[in-house]
Amino acid sequence: MRALLVVNPAATTTSARTRDVLIHALASEMKLDAVTTEYRGHARDLGRRAADAGDIDLVVALGGDGTVNEVVNGLLHAGPDVDGLPSLAVVPGGSTNVFARALGIPNDAVEATGAILDALAARSGRTVGLGLAAGTPGTPDEAAPRRWFTFCAGLGFDAGVIGRVEQKRELGKRSTHALYVRQVVRQFLGDPHRRNGLITLEVPGQEPVTDLALSIICNTAPWTYLGNRPIYASPKASFDTALDVLALKRLSTPAVTRYATQLLTSSPEKGPHGKHAVSLHDLTDFTLHSKAPLPFQMDGDHLGLRTSVTFTGVRRALRVIV
């Protein structure tokens, strides 16, 4: 087997020594090329090269969810091909590692490497569905490039939080759960649209849902983790189905308190609910429109402001080693 290992040297939970140990462990079982990323987008370029090479069987992403997202977008640059493209394996090295943990991969990098080697020996893997987002034709965002996401996307409040976190990280702050919680509070206090939602959800064949203040798109459950606690925004979301949506029509202080409590106590059986909550399951195609530009994120990566995004849920998009 020939494999490419994509290493993010800025991965927050692995040291250089740990990465060397992982590389040697993988190289002992396969023909391995290890490449360290040098710039934003480099992992995507490496994934694209692996997809086009024709002789690479496996791409291993060592890093956080951002690294995984880049590798996936590189692999799928010409579209899904489960049988023709290299498989993906993930060694978690970020602060949260939602995609890897949702797949059942150990959150410890050394344990995850052992699990990957065991899975390869047993020829164990699965195909997963992914989400695809693009600018909506006929809108100011129609030229926005298509981009795949592995576990979530969001237009509005949650993307604003991620944007604030990224600004803090650029100033040297560490990515911690406490940092995220602080930015949630600041985003809430500074959001001018939290009482009167600007977002409209359009699903073919259904009546539009208007005046949404928050919209979260899930490709799997959990939506994220707070430490070791899984948070379920859309408990029915799955890698085996299309996309789920959780939207809220009001972000008043009482509403936020209620829904935040529901999120913190959510489970695989029960997520946020109530008269201001909209939950939709297994959507293949839908569009979010906003009356004004709002922050947009995919897999925890802030992508700037958007007024309209069209989403597609693609089943059986990629093979993953687990």
PDB file of C-alpha atoms in Angstrom:
ATOM      1  CA  MET A   1       0.000   0.000   0.000  1.00  0.00           C
ATOM      2  CA  ARG A   2       1.229   3.489  -0.858  1.00  0.00           C
ATOM      3  CA  ALA A   3       0.095   6.269   1.443  1.00  0.00           C
ATOM      4  CA  LEU A   4       0.485  10.016   1.828  1.00  0.00           C
ATOM      5  CA  LEU A   5       0.658  11.457   5.324  1.00  0.00           C
ATOM      6  CA  VAL A   6      -0.336  15.131   5.516  1.00  0.00           C
ATOM      7  CA  VAL A   7       1.071  16.639   8.722  1.00  0.00           C
ATOM      8  CA  ASN A   8      -0.053  19.960  10.151  1.00  0.00           C
ATOM      9  CA  PRO A   9       2.922  21.110  12.271  1.00  0.00           C
ATOM     10  CA  ALA A  10       0.664  23.583  14.101  1.00  0.00           C
ATOM     11  CA  ALA A  11      -1.638  20.826  15.386  1.00  0.00           C
ATOM     12  CA  THR A  12      -2.346  21.848  18.948  1.00  0.00           C
ATOM     13  CA  THR A  13      -2.265  18.473  20.709  1.00  0.00           C
ATOM     14  CA  THR A  14       0.749  16.745  19.149  1.00  0.00           C
ATOM     15  CA  SER A  15       4.432  17.487  19.657  1.00  0.00           C
ATOM     16  CA  ALA A  16       7.195  17.077  17.079  1.00  0.00           C
ATOM     17  CA  ARG A  17       8.401  13.971  18.928  1.00  0.00           C
ATOM     18  CA  THR A  18       4.912  12.446  18.882  1.00  0.00           C
ATOM     19  CA  ARG A  19       4.585  13.144  15.174  1.00  0.00           C
ATOM     20  CA  ASP A  20       7.930  11.420  14.519  1.00  0.00           C
ATOM     21  CA  VAL A  21       6.758   8.329  16.428  1.00  0.00           C
ATOM     22  CA  LEU A  22       3.520   8.248  14.412  1.00  0.00           C
ATOM     23  CA  ILE A  23       5.359   8.590  11.125  1.00  0.00           C
ATOM     24  CA  HIS A  24       7.688   5.686  11.973  1.00  0.00           C
ATOM     25  CA  ALA A  25       4.747   3.519  13.073  1.00  0.00           C
ATOM     26  CA  LEU A  26       2.870   4.125   9.816  1.00  0.00           C
ATOM     27  CA  ALA A  27       5.995   3.792   7.660  1.00  0.00           C
ATOM     28  CA  SER A  28       6.684   0.365   9.137  1.00  0.00           C
ATOM     29  CA  GLU A  29       3.432  -0.949   7.638  1.00  0.00           C
ATOM     30  CA  MET A  30       3.232   0.827   4.262  1.00  0.00           C
ATOM     31  CA  LYS A  31       5.140   2.823   1.693  1.00  0.00           C
ATOM     32  CA  LEU A  32       4.698   6.257   3.198  1.00  0.00           C
ATOM     33  CA  ASP A  33       5.382   9.764   1.950  1.00  0.00           C
ATOM     34  CA  ALA A  34       5.087  12.302   4.777  1.00  0.00           C
ATOM     35  CA  VAL A  35       4.640  15.975   3.891  1.00  0.00           C
ATOM     36  CA  THR A  36       4.397  18.847   6.377  1.00  0.00           C
ATOM     37  CA  THR A  37       2.035  21.648   5.417  1.00  0.00           C
ATOM     38  CA  GLU A  38       3.634  25.049   4.928  1.00  0.00           C
ATOM     39  CA  TYR A  39       0.718  27.396   4.216  1.00  0.00           C
ATOM     40  CA  ARG A  40      -3.050  27.641   4.455  1.00  0.00           C
ATOM     41  CA  GLY A  41      -4.525  25.515   1.690  1.00  0.00           C
ATOM     42  CA  HIS A  42      -1.427  23.310   1.382  1.00  0.00           C
ATOM     43  CA  ALA A  43      -3.309  20.253   2.704  1.00  0.00           C
ATOM     44  CA  ARG A  44      -5.936  20.804   0.020  1.00  0.00           C
ATOM     45  CA  ASP A  45      -3.254  20.963  -2.656  1.00  0.00           C
ATOM     46  CA  LEU A  46      -1.699  17.745  -1.355  1.00  0.00           C
ATOM     47  CA  GLY A  47      -5.070  16.004  -1.334  1.00  0.00           C
ATOM     48  CA  ARG A  48      -5.675  17.093  -4.912  1.00  0.00           C
ATOM     49  CA  ARG A  49      -2.286  15.765  -5.969  1.00  0.00           C
ATOM     50  CA  ALA A  50      -3.028  12.439  -4.296  1.00  0.00           C
ATOM     51  CA  ALA A  51      -6.381  12.219  -6.081  1.00  0.00           C
ATOM     52  CA  ASP A  52      -4.782  12.881  -9.451  1.00  0.00           C
ATOM     53  CA  ALA A  53      -1.710  10.669  -8.947  1.00  0.00           C
ATOM     54  CA  GLY A  54      -3.527   7.405  -9.548  1.00  0.00           C
ATOM     55  CA  ASP A  55      -1.110   5.300  -7.481  1.00  0.00           C
ATOM     56  CA  ILE A  56      -1.889   6.438  -3.914  1.00  0.00           C
ATOM     57  CA  ASP A  57      -4.203   4.160  -1.930  1.00  0.00           C
ATOM     58  CA  LEU A  58      -4.538   6.129   1.287  1.00  0.00           C
ATOM     59  CA  VAL A  59      -4.239   9.706   2.548  1.00  0.00           C
ATOM     60  CA  VAL A  60      -3.714  10.139   6.283  1.00  0.00           C
ATOM     61  CA  ALA A  61      -4.510  13.571   7.745  1.00  0.00           C
ATOM     62  CA  LEU A  62      -2.645  14.378  10.976  1.00  0.00           C
ATOM     63  CA  GLY A  63      -4.196  17.537  12.363  1.00  0.00           C
ATOM     64  CA  GLY A  64      -7.456  19.095  13.422  1.00  0.00           C
ATOM     65  CA  ASP A  65     -10.775  19.464  11.631  1.00  0.00           C
ATOM     66  CA  GLY A  66      -9.388  22.253   9.431  1.00  0.00           C
ATOM     67  CA  THR A  67      -6.641  19.996   8.101  1.00  0.00           C
ATOM     68  CA  VAL A  68      -9.134  17.213   7.457  1.00  0.00           C
ATOM     69  CA  ASN A  69     -11.434  19.627   5.616  1.00  0.00           C
ATOM     70  CA  GLU A  70      -8.625  20.776   3.346  1.00  0.00           C
ATOM     71  CA  VAL A  71      -7.554  17.213   2.544  1.00  0.00           C
ATOM     72  CA  VAL A  72     -11.154  16.215   1.762  1.00  0.00           C
ATOM     73  CA  ASN A  73     -11.619  19.200  -0.550  1.00  0.00           C
ATOM     74  CA  GLY A  74      -8.440  18.271  -2.353  1.00  0.00           C
ATOM     75  CA  LEU A  75      -9.438  14.631  -2.732  1.00  0.00           C
ATOM     76  CA  LEU A  76     -12.902  15.542  -4.033  1.00  0.00           C
ATOM     77  CA  HIS A  77     -11.869  18.435  -6.270  1.00  0.00           C
ATOM     78  CA  ALA A  78     -13.305  16.595  -9.302  1.00  0.00           C
ATOM     79  CA  GLY A  79     -16.214  15.045  -7.408  1.00  0.00           C
ATOM     80  CA  PRO A  80     -16.797  11.856  -5.418  1.00  0.00           C
ATOM     81  CA  ASP A  81     -15.516   8.486  -6.605  1.00  0.00           C
ATOM     82  CA  VAL A  82     -15.583   6.020  -3.736  1.00  0.00           C
ATOM     83  CA  ASP A  83     -13.950   3.238  -5.720  1.00  0.00           C
ATOM     84  CA  GLY A  84     -11.409   5.341  -7.625  1.00  0.00           C
ATOM     85  CA  LEU A  85     -10.112   7.851  -5.059  1.00  0.00           C
ATOM     86  CA  PRO A  86      -7.701   7.166  -2.185  1.00  0.00           C
ATOM     87  CA  SER A  87      -9.290   6.332   1.156  1.00  0.00           C
ATOM     88  CA  LEU A  88      -8.974   8.773   4.057  1.00  0.00           C
ATOM     89  CA  ALA A  89      -7.649   8.100   7.552  1.00  0.00           C
ATOM     90  CA  VAL A  90      -7.529  10.683  10.333  1.00  0.00           C
ATOM     91  CA  VAL A  91      -5.091  11.029  13.211  1.00  0.00           C
ATOM     92  CA  PRO A  92      -6.617  13.734  15.443  1.00  0.00           C
ATOM     93  CA  GLY A  93      -4.289  16.558  16.403  1.00  0.00           C
ATOM     94  CA  GLY A  94      -6.596  19.521  16.914  1.00  0.00           C
ATOM     95  CA  SER A  95      -8.371  20.923  19.933  1.00  0.00           C
ATOM     96  CA  THR A  96     -11.778  19.332  19.240  1.00  0.00           C
ATOM     97  CA  ASN A  97     -11.491  16.792  16.370  1.00  0.00           C
ATOM     98  CA  VAL A  98     -15.230  16.492  15.754  1.00  0.00           C
ATOM     99  CA  PHE A  99     -15.013  14.493  12.518  1.00  0.00           C
ATOM    100  CA  ALA A 100     -12.631  11.890  13.919  1.00  0.00           C
ATOM    101  CA  ARG A 101     -14.507  11.483  17.179  1.00  0.00           C
ATOM    102  CA  ALA A 102     -17.863  11.205  15.398  1.00  0.00           C
ATOM    103  CA  LEU A 103     -16.354   8.293  13.451  1.00  0.00           C
ATOM    104  CA  GLY A 104     -15.358   6.601  16.712  1.00  0.00           C
ATOM    105  CA  ILE A 105     -11.635   7.249  16.266  1.00  0.00           C
ATOM    106  CA  PRO A 106      -9.732   7.620  19.583  1.00  0.00           C
ATOM    107  CA  ASN A 107      -9.005  11.249  20.408  1.00  0.00           C
ATOM    108  CA  ASP A 108      -5.419  10.401  21.371  1.00  0.00           C
ATOM    109  CA  ALA A 109      -3.076  10.539  18.360  1.00  0.00           C
ATOM    110  CA  VAL A 110      -1.064   7.448  19.353  1.00  0.00           C
ATOM    111  CA  GLU A 111      -4.166   5.363  20.015  1.00  0.00           C
ATOM    112  CA  ALA A 112      -5.708   6.593  16.764  1.00  0.00           C
ATOM    113  CA  THR A 113      -2.625   5.492  14.816  1.00  0.00           C
ATOM    114  CA  GLY A 114      -2.883   2.031  16.358  1.00  0.00           C
ATOM    115  CA  ALA A 115      -6.585   1.893  15.482  1.00  0.00           C
ATOM    116  CA  ILE A 116      -5.826   2.860  11.866  1.00  0.00           C
ATOM    117  CA  LEU A 117      -3.204   0.125  11.548  1.00  0.00           C
ATOM    118  CA  ASP A 118      -5.625  -2.418  13.022  1.00  0.00           C
ATOM    119  CA  ALA A 119      -8.360  -1.285  10.628  1.00  0.00           C
ATOM    120  CA  LEU A 120      -6.029  -1.562   7.635  1.00  0.00           C
ATOM    121  CA  ALA A 121      -4.986  -5.047   8.681  1.00  0.00           C
ATOM    122  CA  ALA A 122      -8.650  -6.052   8.982  1.00  0.00           C
ATOM    123  CA  ARG A 123      -9.561  -4.193   5.754  1.00  0.00           C
ATOM    124  CA  SER A 124     -12.093  -2.241   7.794  1.00  0.00           C
ATOM    125  CA  GLY A 125     -13.658   0.975   6.559  1.00  0.00           C
ATOM    126  CA  ARG A 126     -16.902   2.719   5.698  1.00  0.00           C
ATOM    127  CA  THR A 127     -18.260   5.223   3.226  1.00  0.00           C
ATOM    128  CA  VAL A 128     -19.541   8.524   4.560  1.00  0.00           C
ATOM    129  CA  GLY A 129     -21.820  11.207   3.208  1.00  0.00           C
ATOM    130  CA  LEU A 130     -20.582  14.796   3.082  1.00  0.00           C
ATOM    131  CA  GLY A 131     -22.046  18.252   2.687  1.00  0.00           C
ATOM    132  CA  LEU A 132     -21.364  20.553  -0.245  1.00  0.00           C
ATOM    133  CA  ALA A 133     -21.923  24.331  -0.137  1.00  0.00           C
ATOM    134  CA  ALA A 134     -21.811  26.799  -3.010  1.00  0.00           C
ATOM    135  CA  GLY A 135     -22.844  30.327  -3.876  1.00  0.00           C
ATOM    136  CA  THR A 136     -26.454  30.519  -5.031  1.00  0.00           C
ATOM    137  CA  PRO A 137     -26.941  31.303  -8.740  1.00  0.00           C
ATOM    138  CA  GLY A 138     -28.439  34.731  -9.382  1.00  0.00           C
ATOM    139  CA  THR A 139     -27.195  36.196  -6.078  1.00  0.00           C
ATOM    140  CA  PRO A 140     -24.152  38.343  -5.213  1.00  0.00           C
ATOM    141  CA  ASP A 141     -22.476  35.173  -3.882  1.00  0.00           C
ATOM    142  CA  GLU A 142     -22.916  33.051  -7.006  1.00  0.00           C
ATOM    143  CA  ALA A 143     -19.170  33.165  -7.727  1.00  0.00           C
ATOM    144  CA  ALA A 144     -18.284  31.679  -4.320  1.00  0.00           C
ATOM    145  CA  PRO A 145     -16.455  28.379  -4.961  1.00  0.00           C
ATOM    146  CA  ARG A 146     -17.966  25.026  -4.053  1.00  0.00           C
ATOM    147  CA  ARG A 147     -16.595  23.569  -0.854  1.00  0.00           C
ATOM    148  CA  TRP A 148     -17.129  20.273   0.936  1.00  0.00           C
ATOM    149  CA  PHE A 149     -17.648  19.959   4.679  1.00  0.00           C
ATOM    150  CA  THR A 150     -17.383  16.882   6.843  1.00  0.00           C
ATOM    151  CA  PHE A 151     -19.488  17.575   9.941  1.00  0.00           C
ATOM    152  CA  CYS A 152     -21.083  21.033  10.052  1.00  0.00           C
ATOM    153  CA  ALA A 153     -21.635  24.457   8.541  1.00  0.00           C
ATOM    154  CA  GLY A 154     -23.378  27.564   9.799  1.00  0.00           C
ATOM    155  CA  LEU A 155     -24.645  30.931   8.644  1.00  0.00           C
ATOM    156  CA  GLY A 156     -25.031  33.613  11.296  1.00  0.00           C
ATOM    157  CA  PHE A 157     -24.439  33.360  15.028  1.00  0.00           C
ATOM    158  CA  ASP A 158     -22.190  30.291  15.329  1.00  0.00           C
ATOM    159  CA  ALA A 159     -20.032  31.462  12.414  1.00  0.00           C
ATOM    160  CA  GLY A 160     -19.655  34.819  14.147  1.00  0.00           C
ATOM    161  CA  VAL A 161     -18.357  33.027  17.238  1.00  0.00           C
ATOM    162  CA  ILE A 162     -15.811  31.121  15.151  1.00  0.00           C
ATOM    163  CA  GLY A 163     -14.701  34.362  13.496  1.00  0.00           C
ATOM    164  CA  ARG A 164     -14.087  35.894  16.915  1.00  0.00           C
ATOM    165  CA  VAL A 165     -12.110  32.834  18.038  1.00  0.00           C
ATOM    166  CA  GLU A 166      -9.926  32.993  14.928  1.00  0.00           C
ATOM    167  CA  GLN A 167      -9.179  36.664  15.604  1.00  0.00           C
ATOM    168  CA  LYS A 168      -8.070  35.792  19.139  1.00  0.00           C
ATOM    169  CA  ARG A 169      -5.895  32.934  17.866  1.00  0.00           C
ATOM    170  CA  GLU A 170      -4.193  35.287  15.421  1.00  0.00           C
ATOM    171  CA  LEU A 171      -3.278  37.402  18.453  1.00  0.00           C
ATOM    172  CA  GLY A 172      -1.627  34.394  20.072  1.00  0.00           C
ATOM    173  CA  LYS A 173      -4.461  32.990  22.197  1.00  0.00           C
ATOM    174  CA  ARG A 174      -4.687  29.202  22.516  1.00  0.00           C
ATOM    175  CA  SER A 175      -7.756  27.444  21.148  1.00  0.00           C
ATOM    176  CA  THR A 176      -9.477  26.291  24.323  1.00  0.00           C
ATOM    177  CA  HIS A 177     -13.069  25.555  25.221  1.00  0.00           C
ATOM    178  CA  ALA A 178     -13.006  28.492  27.640  1.00  0.00           C
ATOM    179  CA  LEU A 179     -12.029  30.772  24.743  1.00  0.00           C
ATOM    180  CA  TYR A 180     -15.042  29.563  22.751  1.00  0.00           C
ATOM    181  CA  VAL A 181     -17.417  30.100  25.671  1.00  0.00           C
ATOM    182  CA  ARG A 182     -16.201  33.679  26.133  1.00  0.00           C
ATOM    183  CA  GLN A 183     -16.686  34.422  22.446  1.00  0.00           C
ATOM    184  CA  VAL A 184     -20.206  32.965  22.527  1.00  0.00           C
ATOM    185  CA  VAL A 185     -21.101  35.507  25.217  1.00  0.00           C
ATOM    186  CA  ARG A 186     -19.488  38.373  23.319  1.00  0.00           C
ATOM    187  CA  GLN A 187     -21.147  37.395  20.054  1.00  0.00           C
ATOM    188  CA  PHE A 188     -24.514  37.260  21.803  1.00  0.00           C
ATOM    189  CA  LEU A 189     -24.096  40.681  23.395  1.00  0.00           C
ATOM    190  CA  GLY A 190     -22.829  42.257  20.164  1.00  0.00           C
ATOM    191  CA  ASP A 191     -25.161  40.618  17.626  1.00  0.00           C
ATOM    192  CA  PRO A 192     -27.545  43.298  16.238  1.00  0.00           C
ATOM    193  CA  HIS A 193     -29.772  40.703  14.510  1.00  0.00           C
ATOM    194  CA  ARG A 194     -30.445  38.305  17.354  1.00  0.00           C
ATOM    195  CA  ARG A 195     -34.011  39.538  17.992  1.00  0.00           C
ATOM    196  CA  ASN A 196     -35.104  39.889  14.360  1.00  0.00           C
ATOM    197  CA  GLY A 197     -33.758  37.057  12.271  1.00  0.00           C
ATOM    198  CA  LEU A 198     -32.574  37.790   8.733  1.00  0.00           C
ATOM    199  CA  ILE A 199     -32.327  34.245   7.355  1.00  0.00           C
ATOM    200  CA  THR A 200     -34.819  32.417   5.129  1.00  0.00           C
ATOM    201  CA  LEU A 201     -34.592  28.650   4.603  1.00  0.00           C
ATOM    202  CA  GLU A 202     -35.839  27.402   1.244  1.00  0.00           C
ATOM    203  CA  VAL A 203     -36.377  23.682   0.642  1.00  0.00           C
ATOM    204  CA  PRO A 204     -37.727  22.558  -2.756  1.00  0.00           C
ATOM    205  CA  GLY A 205     -41.399  21.646  -2.495  1.00  0.00           C
ATOM    206  CA  GLN A 206     -41.864  23.241   0.936  1.00  0.00           C
ATOM    207  CA  GLU A 207     -42.958  26.629   2.221  1.00  0.00           C
ATOM    208  CA  PRO A 208     -39.995  28.909   3.048  1.00  0.00           C
ATOM    209  CA  VAL A 209     -39.126  29.308   6.729  1.00  0.00           C
ATOM    210  CA  THR A 210     -38.443  32.993   7.389  1.00  0.00           C
ATOM    211  CA  ASP A 211     -36.979  35.242  10.085  1.00  0.00           C
ATOM    212  CA  LEU A 212     -34.392  32.794  11.360  1.00  0.00           C
ATOM    213  CA  ALA A 213     -31.736  34.192  13.693  1.00  0.00           C
ATOM    214  CA  LEU A 214     -29.455  31.138  13.707  1.00  0.00           C
ATOM    215  CA  SER A 215     -28.897  28.259  11.293  1.00  0.00           C
ATOM    216  CA  ILE A 216     -26.708  25.199  11.888  1.00  0.00           C
ATOM    217  CA  ILE A 217     -26.248  22.499   9.252  1.00  0.00           C
ATOM    218  CA  CYS A 218     -25.158  19.087  10.537  1.00  0.00           C
ATOM    219  CA  ASN A 219     -23.734  16.157   8.601  1.00  0.00           C
ATOM    220  CA  THR A 220     -23.359  13.991  11.682  1.00  0.00           C
ATOM    221  CA  ALA A 221     -24.002  13.860  15.399  1.00  0.00           C
ATOM    222  CA  PRO A 222     -22.617  15.098  17.714  1.00  0.00           C
ATOM    223  CA  TRP A 223     -22.434  18.645  16.333  1.00  0.00           C
ATOM    224  CA  THR A 224     -19.409  19.421  18.514  1.00  0.00           C
ATOM    225  CA  TYR A 225     -17.818  18.651  21.882  1.00  0.00           C
ATOM    226  CA  LEU A 226     -17.373  20.707  25.014  1.00  0.00           C
ATOM    227  CA  GLY A 227     -14.398  18.969  26.569  1.00  0.00           C
ATOM    228  CA  ASN A 228     -15.490  15.331  26.663  1.00  0.00           C
ATOM    229  CA  ARG A 229     -19.187  16.187  26.513  1.00  0.00           C
ATOM    230  CA  PRO A 230     -20.823  15.613  23.108  1.00  0.00           C
ATOM    231  CA  ILE A 231     -23.264  18.339  22.022  1.00  0.00           C
ATOM    232  CA  TYR A 232     -26.188  17.287  19.819  1.00  0.00           C
ATOM    233  CA  ALA A 233     -27.737  20.061  17.742  1.00  0.00           C
ATOM    234  CA  SER A 234     -29.382  17.549  15.359  1.00  0.00           C
ATOM    235  CA  PRO A 235     -29.378  14.107  17.025  1.00  0.00           C
ATOM    236  CA  LYS A 236     -30.686  12.329  13.902  1.00  0.00           C
ATOM    237  CA  ALA A 237     -27.865  13.601  11.685  1.00  0.00           C
ATOM    238  CA  SER A 238     -25.710  10.811  10.305  1.00  0.00           C
ATOM    239  CA  PHE A 239     -22.904  10.083   7.859  1.00  0.00           C
ATOM    240  CA  ASP A 240     -25.380   7.670   6.231  1.00  0.00           C
ATOM    241  CA  THR A 241     -28.027  10.301   5.414  1.00  0.00           C
ATOM    242  CA  ALA A 242     -28.056  13.754   3.823  1.00  0.00           C
ATOM    243  CA  LEU A 243     -28.019  16.983   5.888  1.00  0.00           C
ATOM    244  CA  ASP A 244     -29.921  18.128   8.966  1.00  0.00           C
ATOM    245  CA  VAL A 245     -30.752  21.709   9.936  1.00  0.00           C
ATOM    246  CA  LEU A 246     -31.315  23.299  13.322  1.00  0.00           C
ATOM    247  CA  ALA A 247     -32.571  26.885  13.111  1.00  0.00           C
ATOM    248  CA  LEU A 248     -33.773  29.262  15.810  1.00  0.00           C
ATOM    249  CA  LYS A 249     -36.198  32.117  15.236  1.00  0.00           C
ATOM    250  CA  ARG A 250     -35.312  34.052  18.357  1.00  0.00           C
ATOM    251  CA  LEU A 251     -32.118  34.722  20.309  1.00  0.00           C
ATOM    252  CA  SER A 252     -33.536  36.731  23.204  1.00  0.00           C
ATOM    253  CA  THR A 253     -31.913  36.217  26.588  1.00  0.00           C
ATOM    254  CA  PRO A 254     -34.613  33.777  27.817  1.00  0.00           C
ATOM    255  CA  ALA A 255     -34.549  31.865  24.513  1.00  0.00           C
ATOM    256  CA  VAL A 256     -30.756  31.594  24.458  1.00  0.00           C
ATOM    257  CA  THR A 257     -30.722  30.444  28.074  1.00  0.00           C
ATOM    258  CA  ARG A 258     -33.316  27.770  27.306  1.00  0.00           C
ATOM    259  CA  TYR A 259     -31.668  26.491  24.119  1.00  0.00           C
ATOM    260  CA  ALA A 260     -28.163  26.624  25.589  1.00  0.00           C
ATOM    261  CA  THR A 261     -29.375  24.472  28.473  1.00  0.00           C
ATOM    262  CA  GLN A 262     -30.981  22.055  26.007  1.00  0.00           C
ATOM    263  CA  LEU A 263     -27.727  21.826  24.053  1.00  0.00           C
ATOM    264  CA  LEU A 264     -25.663  21.170  27.167  1.00  0.00           C
ATOM    265  CA  THR A 265     -28.064  18.418  28.238  1.00  0.00           C
ATOM    266  CA  SER A 266     -28.657  17.059  24.724  1.00  0.00           C
ATOM    267  CA  SER A 267     -28.360  13.369  23.908  1.00  0.00           C
ATOM    268  CA  PRO A 268     -28.566  11.058  20.887  1.00  0.00           C
ATOM    269  CA  GLU A 269     -32.304  10.913  21.583  1.00  0.00           C
ATOM    270  CA  LYS A 270     -33.094  14.587  22.216  1.00  0.00           C
ATOM    271  CA  GLY A 271     -31.777  17.937  20.976  1.00  0.00           C
ATOM    272  CA  PRO A 272     -32.997  21.547  21.157  1.00  0.00           C
ATOM    273  CA  HIS A 273     -36.747  21.913  20.740  1.00  0.00           C
ATOM    274  CA  GLY A 274     -39.510  24.460  21.286  1.00  0.00           C
ATOM    275  CA  LYS A 275     -41.769  26.880  19.449  1.00  0.00           C
ATOM    276  CA  HIS A 276     -38.836  28.966  18.160  1.00  0.00           C
ATOM    277  CA  ALA A 277     -36.772  25.949  17.027  1.00  0.00           C
ATOM    278  CA  VAL A 278     -36.906  24.469  13.520  1.00  0.00           C
ATOM    279  CA  SER A 279     -35.441  20.987  13.010  1.00  0.00           C
ATOM    280  CA  LEU A 280     -35.298  19.322   9.598  1.00  0.00           C
ATOM    281  CA  HIS A 281     -33.800  15.911   8.820  1.00  0.00           C
ATOM    282  CA  ASP A 282     -32.144  14.302   5.790  1.00  0.00           C
ATOM    283  CA  LEU A 283     -32.264  17.236   3.346  1.00  0.00           C
ATOM    284  CA  THR A 284     -30.570  16.701  -0.003  1.00  0.00           C
ATOM    285  CA  ASP A 285     -30.942  20.246  -1.367  1.00  0.00           C
ATOM    286  CA  PHE A 286     -31.774  23.578   0.274  1.00  0.00           C
ATOM    287  CA  THR A 287     -30.740  27.230   0.332  1.00  0.00           C
ATOM    288  CA  LEU A 288     -30.210  29.810   3.050  1.00  0.00           C
ATOM    289  CA  HIS A 289     -30.778  33.462   2.126  1.00  0.00           C
ATOM    290  CA  SER A 290     -30.034  36.456   4.344  1.00  0.00           C
ATOM    291  CA  LYS A 291     -31.299  40.036   4.081  1.00  0.00           C
ATOM    292  CA  ALA A 292     -27.787  41.235   4.978  1.00  0.00           C
ATOM    293  CA  PRO A 293     -24.316  39.656   4.827  1.00  0.00           C
ATOM    294  CA  LEU A 294     -23.725  37.280   7.739  1.00  0.00           C
ATOM    295  CA  PRO A 295     -20.692  35.267   8.899  1.00  0.00           C
ATOM    296  CA  PHE A 296     -20.359  31.831   7.317  1.00  0.00           C
ATOM    297  CA  GLN A 297     -18.372  28.822   8.556  1.00  0.00           C
ATOM    298  CA  MET A 298     -17.670  25.265   7.480  1.00  0.00           C
ATOM    299  CA  ASP A 299     -16.068  22.643   9.741  1.00  0.00           C
ATOM    300  CA  GLY A 300     -15.036  25.382  12.146  1.00  0.00           C
ATOM    301  CA  ASP A 301     -13.341  27.539   9.500  1.00  0.00           C
ATOM    302  CA  HIS A 302     -14.620  31.112   9.147  1.00  0.00           C
ATOM    303  CA  LEU A 303     -15.121  31.923   5.453  1.00  0.00           C
ATOM    304  CA  GLY A 304     -16.216  35.561   5.618  1.00  0.00           C
ATOM    305  CA  LEU A 305     -19.647  37.058   4.987  1.00  0.00           C
ATOM    306  CA  ARG A 306     -22.364  35.567   2.764  1.00  0.00           C
ATOM    307  CA  THR A 307     -25.922  36.501   1.810  1.00  0.00           C
ATOM    308  CA  SER A 308     -26.929  33.223   0.157  1.00  0.00           C
ATOM    309  CA  VAL A 309     -25.596  29.657   0.278  1.00  0.00           C
ATOM    310  CA  THR A 310     -26.945  26.560  -1.473  1.00  0.00           C
ATOM    311  CA  PHE A 311     -26.335  23.210   0.240  1.00  0.00           C
ATOM    312  CA  THR A 312     -26.290  19.666  -1.111  1.00  0.00           C
ATOM    313  CA  GLY A 313     -26.127  16.489   0.947  1.00  0.00           C
ATOM    314  CA  VAL A 314     -24.103  13.868  -0.932  1.00  0.00           C
ATOM    315  CA  ARG A 315     -24.395  10.279   0.264  1.00  0.00           C
ATOM    316  CA  ARG A 316     -21.464   7.864  -0.181  1.00  0.00           C
ATOM    317  CA  ALA A 317     -18.993  10.604  -0.958  1.00  0.00           C
ATOM    318  CA  LEU A 318     -15.758   9.214   0.517  1.00  0.00           C
ATOM    319  CA  ARG A 319     -14.281   6.024   1.973  1.00  0.00           C
ATOM    320  CA  VAL A 320     -12.811   6.353   5.460  1.00  0.00           C
ATOM    321  CA  ILE A 321     -10.608   3.870   7.326  1.00  0.00           C
ATOM    322  CA  VAL A 322     -12.093   3.125  10.749  1.00  0.00           C
TER     323      VAL A 322
END
